[in-house]
Amino acid sequence: MDGRGEERIRSFVAVDLDAAVLDNLRRLQAELTRVPADVRWVRPGGMHVTLKFLGAVAPSLLAQVHAALRETLREVAAMTLAVRGLGAFPAMRRPRVVWAGLVGDGLAELAARVEAALAPLGFAAEGRAFTPHVTLGRVNGTRGWPALAEVIERHREDDFGTTVVNAVAVYRSLLHREGAQYAVLWTVPLASSIVNDSRLG
């Protein structure tokens, strides 16, 4: 990557969630946080679906990212996804991340297009398959996990609503002692026609 000597911006590519879904996830998170456990919960304003983490990037390279995403996303149709289910990565018995799942076609393809568009700019491919999810919290230890796992299990099949994905955003991430804060640098709209409403299952 170029841009040596420029200030670097820690950034990532993501899609946002509809307000009603965020409200449902906040209510769920409020229940989860009542369990005393070693989890750093994501701030309500920080819930999104990450498509690709970019790392610390020079502004000149971010301009190229913007151009590459505009080019590759202009023919990708908007999509509707269901936010459904609750679980933990990599497994409930050794959790690192508490997540809500997404159901519906198109998001994995969208992530793959982003990956392919940014590869020529020097961004390495992800080493694992894309798993659509919303991170709700990051587990820092095992204290209280059995009780929290019981709450998660109660909500394992819950439906948190549907969300329309009609744009991709590049976020700036600022790390603070109390947690990361995110700000949208810019968005790239998808094509307006909605697809896959009937495939949510």
Coordinates of C-alpha atoms in Angstrom, one line a residue:
M1 CA 0.0 0.0 0.0
D2 CA 1.2 3.6 -0.6
G3 CA 0.6 6.7 1.5
R4 CA 3.7 6.5 3.6
G5 CA 4.0 9.6 5.8
E6 CA 0.3 10.3 5.8
E7 CA -1.8 10.1 8.9
R8 CA -3.4 6.7 9.0
I9 CA -7.1 6.1 9.6
R10 CA -8.3 2.9 11.2
S11 CA -11.3 1.9 9.2
F12 CA -13.6 -0.8 8.0
V13 CA -16.4 -1.5 5.5
A14 CA -19.8 -2.3 6.9
V15 CA -23.6 -2.1 6.4
D16 CA -26.0 -0.5 8.9
L17 CA -29.1 -1.9 10.4
D18 CA -32.6 -0.4 10.4
A19 CA -33.6 1.5 13.5
A20 CA -36.3 -1.0 14.6
V21 CA -33.8 -3.8 14.5
L22 CA -31.3 -1.8 16.5
D23 CA -34.0 -1.1 19.1
N24 CA -34.8 -4.8 19.4
L25 CA -31.1 -5.6 19.8
R26 CA -30.6 -2.9 22.4
R27 CA -33.5 -4.3 24.5
L28 CA -31.9 -7.8 24.2
Q29 CA -28.5 -6.4 25.1
A30 CA -30.0 -4.7 28.2
E31 CA -31.2 -8.1 29.4
L32 CA -27.8 -9.7 28.6
T33 CA -25.9 -7.0 30.5
R34 CA -27.9 -7.8 33.7
V35 CA -25.9 -11.0 33.9
P36 CA -22.6 -10.3 35.7
A37 CA -20.1 -11.7 33.2
D38 CA -16.8 -10.8 31.7
V39 CA -18.1 -9.3 28.4
R40 CA -17.4 -5.9 26.9
W41 CA -20.7 -4.9 25.3
V42 CA -20.8 -3.0 22.0
R43 CA -22.3 0.5 22.4
P44 CA -25.7 0.8 20.9
G45 CA -24.3 3.2 18.2
G46 CA -21.7 0.7 17.3
M47 CA -23.9 -2.2 16.0
H48 CA -23.4 -2.9 12.3
V49 CA -22.4 -5.8 10.0
T50 CA -18.7 -5.6 9.1
L51 CA -17.9 -6.7 5.6
K52 CA -14.2 -6.0 5.7
F53 CA -11.7 -4.6 8.2
L54 CA -9.2 -2.3 6.5
G55 CA -6.8 -1.5 9.3
A56 CA -4.9 1.8 9.5
V57 CA -5.1 3.3 6.0
A58 CA -3.7 6.5 4.5
P59 CA -6.3 9.0 3.3
S60 CA -5.0 8.8 -0.3
L61 CA -5.6 5.1 -0.3
L62 CA -9.1 5.5 1.2
A63 CA -9.9 7.7 -1.8
Q64 CA -9.0 4.7 -4.0
V65 CA -11.1 2.5 -1.8
H66 CA -14.0 4.9 -2.3
A67 CA -13.6 4.7 -6.1
A68 CA -13.2 0.9 -6.2
L69 CA -16.4 0.4 -4.1
R70 CA -18.4 2.9 -6.3
E71 CA -17.3 0.9 -9.3
T72 CA -18.1 -2.6 -8.0
L73 CA -21.3 -1.8 -6.1
R74 CA -23.2 0.3 -8.7
E75 CA -24.9 -2.8 -10.1
V76 CA -25.5 -4.6 -6.8
A77 CA -29.2 -4.5 -5.9
A78 CA -30.3 -3.5 -2.4
M79 CA -31.5 -6.5 -0.3
T80 CA -33.6 -7.3 2.7
L81 CA -32.2 -9.4 5.5
A82 CA -33.8 -10.9 8.6
V83 CA -31.8 -10.5 11.8
R84 CA -32.5 -13.7 13.7
G85 CA -30.9 -15.9 16.3
L86 CA -28.3 -15.5 19.0
G87 CA -25.1 -17.3 19.7
A88 CA -21.4 -17.1 20.4
F89 CA -18.2 -17.5 18.3
P90 CA -16.3 -19.7 18.0
A91 CA -18.5 -21.9 20.2
M92 CA -20.7 -21.6 23.2
R93 CA -18.3 -23.6 25.4
R94 CA -15.4 -21.3 24.5
P95 CA -16.9 -17.9 23.6
R96 CA -15.1 -14.9 22.3
V97 CA -18.0 -13.0 20.6
V98 CA -21.7 -12.8 21.4
W99 CA -23.6 -12.2 18.2
A100 CA -27.0 -11.9 16.5
G101 CA -27.3 -13.7 13.1
L102 CA -28.6 -12.6 9.7
V103 CA -30.7 -14.6 7.3
G104 CA -31.1 -14.0 3.6
D105 CA -29.3 -14.1 0.3
G106 CA -26.9 -11.5 -1.0
L107 CA -24.8 -10.4 1.9
A108 CA -22.1 -13.0 1.4
E109 CA -21.9 -12.0 -2.3
L110 CA -21.7 -8.4 -1.3
A111 CA -18.8 -9.1 1.0
A112 CA -17.1 -11.1 -1.7
R113 CA -17.5 -8.2 -4.2
V114 CA -16.0 -5.8 -1.6
E115 CA -13.1 -8.2 -1.0
A116 CA -12.4 -8.6 -4.7
A117 CA -12.6 -4.9 -5.4
L118 CA -10.1 -4.0 -2.7
A119 CA -7.6 -6.8 -3.3
P120 CA -5.9 -4.9 -6.2
L121 CA -5.3 -2.0 -3.7
G122 CA -3.2 -4.4 -1.5
F123 CA -5.8 -5.4 1.1
A124 CA -5.2 -9.1 2.0
A125 CA -8.0 -11.5 1.6
E126 CA -9.8 -12.7 4.8
G127 CA -8.4 -16.0 6.1
R128 CA -11.8 -17.4 7.0
A129 CA -15.2 -17.6 5.4
F130 CA -17.6 -14.6 5.8
T131 CA -20.2 -15.3 8.5
P132 CA -22.9 -12.6 8.5
H133 CA -23.5 -11.4 12.1
V134 CA -23.9 -8.4 14.4
T135 CA -21.4 -8.3 17.2
L136 CA -23.2 -7.6 20.5
G137 CA -20.2 -8.1 22.9
R138 CA -16.7 -9.5 23.2
V139 CA -16.0 -12.0 26.0
N140 CA -13.0 -11.3 28.1
G141 CA -13.2 -14.2 30.6
T142 CA -15.3 -17.0 31.9
R143 CA -16.9 -15.3 34.9
G144 CA -20.6 -15.6 34.7
W145 CA -20.6 -17.3 31.4
P146 CA -22.8 -20.3 32.3
A147 CA -25.6 -17.9 33.4
L148 CA -25.1 -15.7 30.3
A149 CA -25.2 -18.8 28.1
E150 CA -28.6 -19.7 29.6
V151 CA -30.0 -16.3 28.5
I152 CA -28.5 -16.7 25.1
E153 CA -30.0 -20.1 24.7
R154 CA -33.5 -18.7 25.6
H155 CA -33.1 -16.2 22.7
R156 CA -31.3 -18.6 20.3
E157 CA -34.2 -18.6 17.7
D158 CA -35.5 -15.0 18.3
D159 CA -36.5 -12.8 15.4
F160 CA -35.2 -9.2 15.7
G161 CA -36.8 -7.9 12.6
T162 CA -35.8 -7.2 9.0
T163 CA -33.3 -4.7 7.7
V164 CA -32.9 -3.2 4.3
V165 CA -29.3 -3.0 3.0
N166 CA -29.2 -0.2 0.4
A167 CA -25.7 1.2 1.0
V168 CA -22.3 0.3 2.1
A169 CA -20.4 2.6 4.5
V170 CA -16.8 3.1 5.3
Y171 CA -16.3 3.8 9.0
R172 CA -13.5 5.4 10.9
S173 CA -12.7 3.6 14.2
L174 CA -11.2 5.5 17.1
L175 CA -10.0 3.4 20.0
H176 CA -10.6 4.7 23.5
R177 CA -10.1 3.2 26.9
E178 CA -13.9 2.8 27.3
G179 CA -14.2 1.2 23.8
A180 CA -14.1 2.0 20.1
Q181 CA -16.1 4.9 18.7
Y182 CA -17.2 4.8 15.0
A183 CA -17.9 7.6 12.5
V184 CA -19.1 7.2 8.9
L185 CA -16.5 8.6 6.5
W186 CA -18.8 8.1 3.4
T187 CA -21.4 5.7 2.0
V188 CA -21.8 4.1 -1.4
P189 CA -25.5 3.4 -2.4
L190 CA -26.5 0.1 -3.9
A191 CA -28.9 -0.1 -6.8
S192 CA -32.4 0.7 -5.6
S193 CA -34.4 -2.4 -6.5
I194 CA -34.9 -4.7 -3.6
V195 CA -34.3 -8.4 -4.1
N196 CA -34.7 -11.6 -2.1
D197 CA -37.6 -10.6 0.1
S198 CA -39.2 -14.0 -0.5
R199 CA -36.0 -15.9 0.5
L200 CA -35.8 -14.9 4.1
G201 CA -37.3 -18.2 5.2

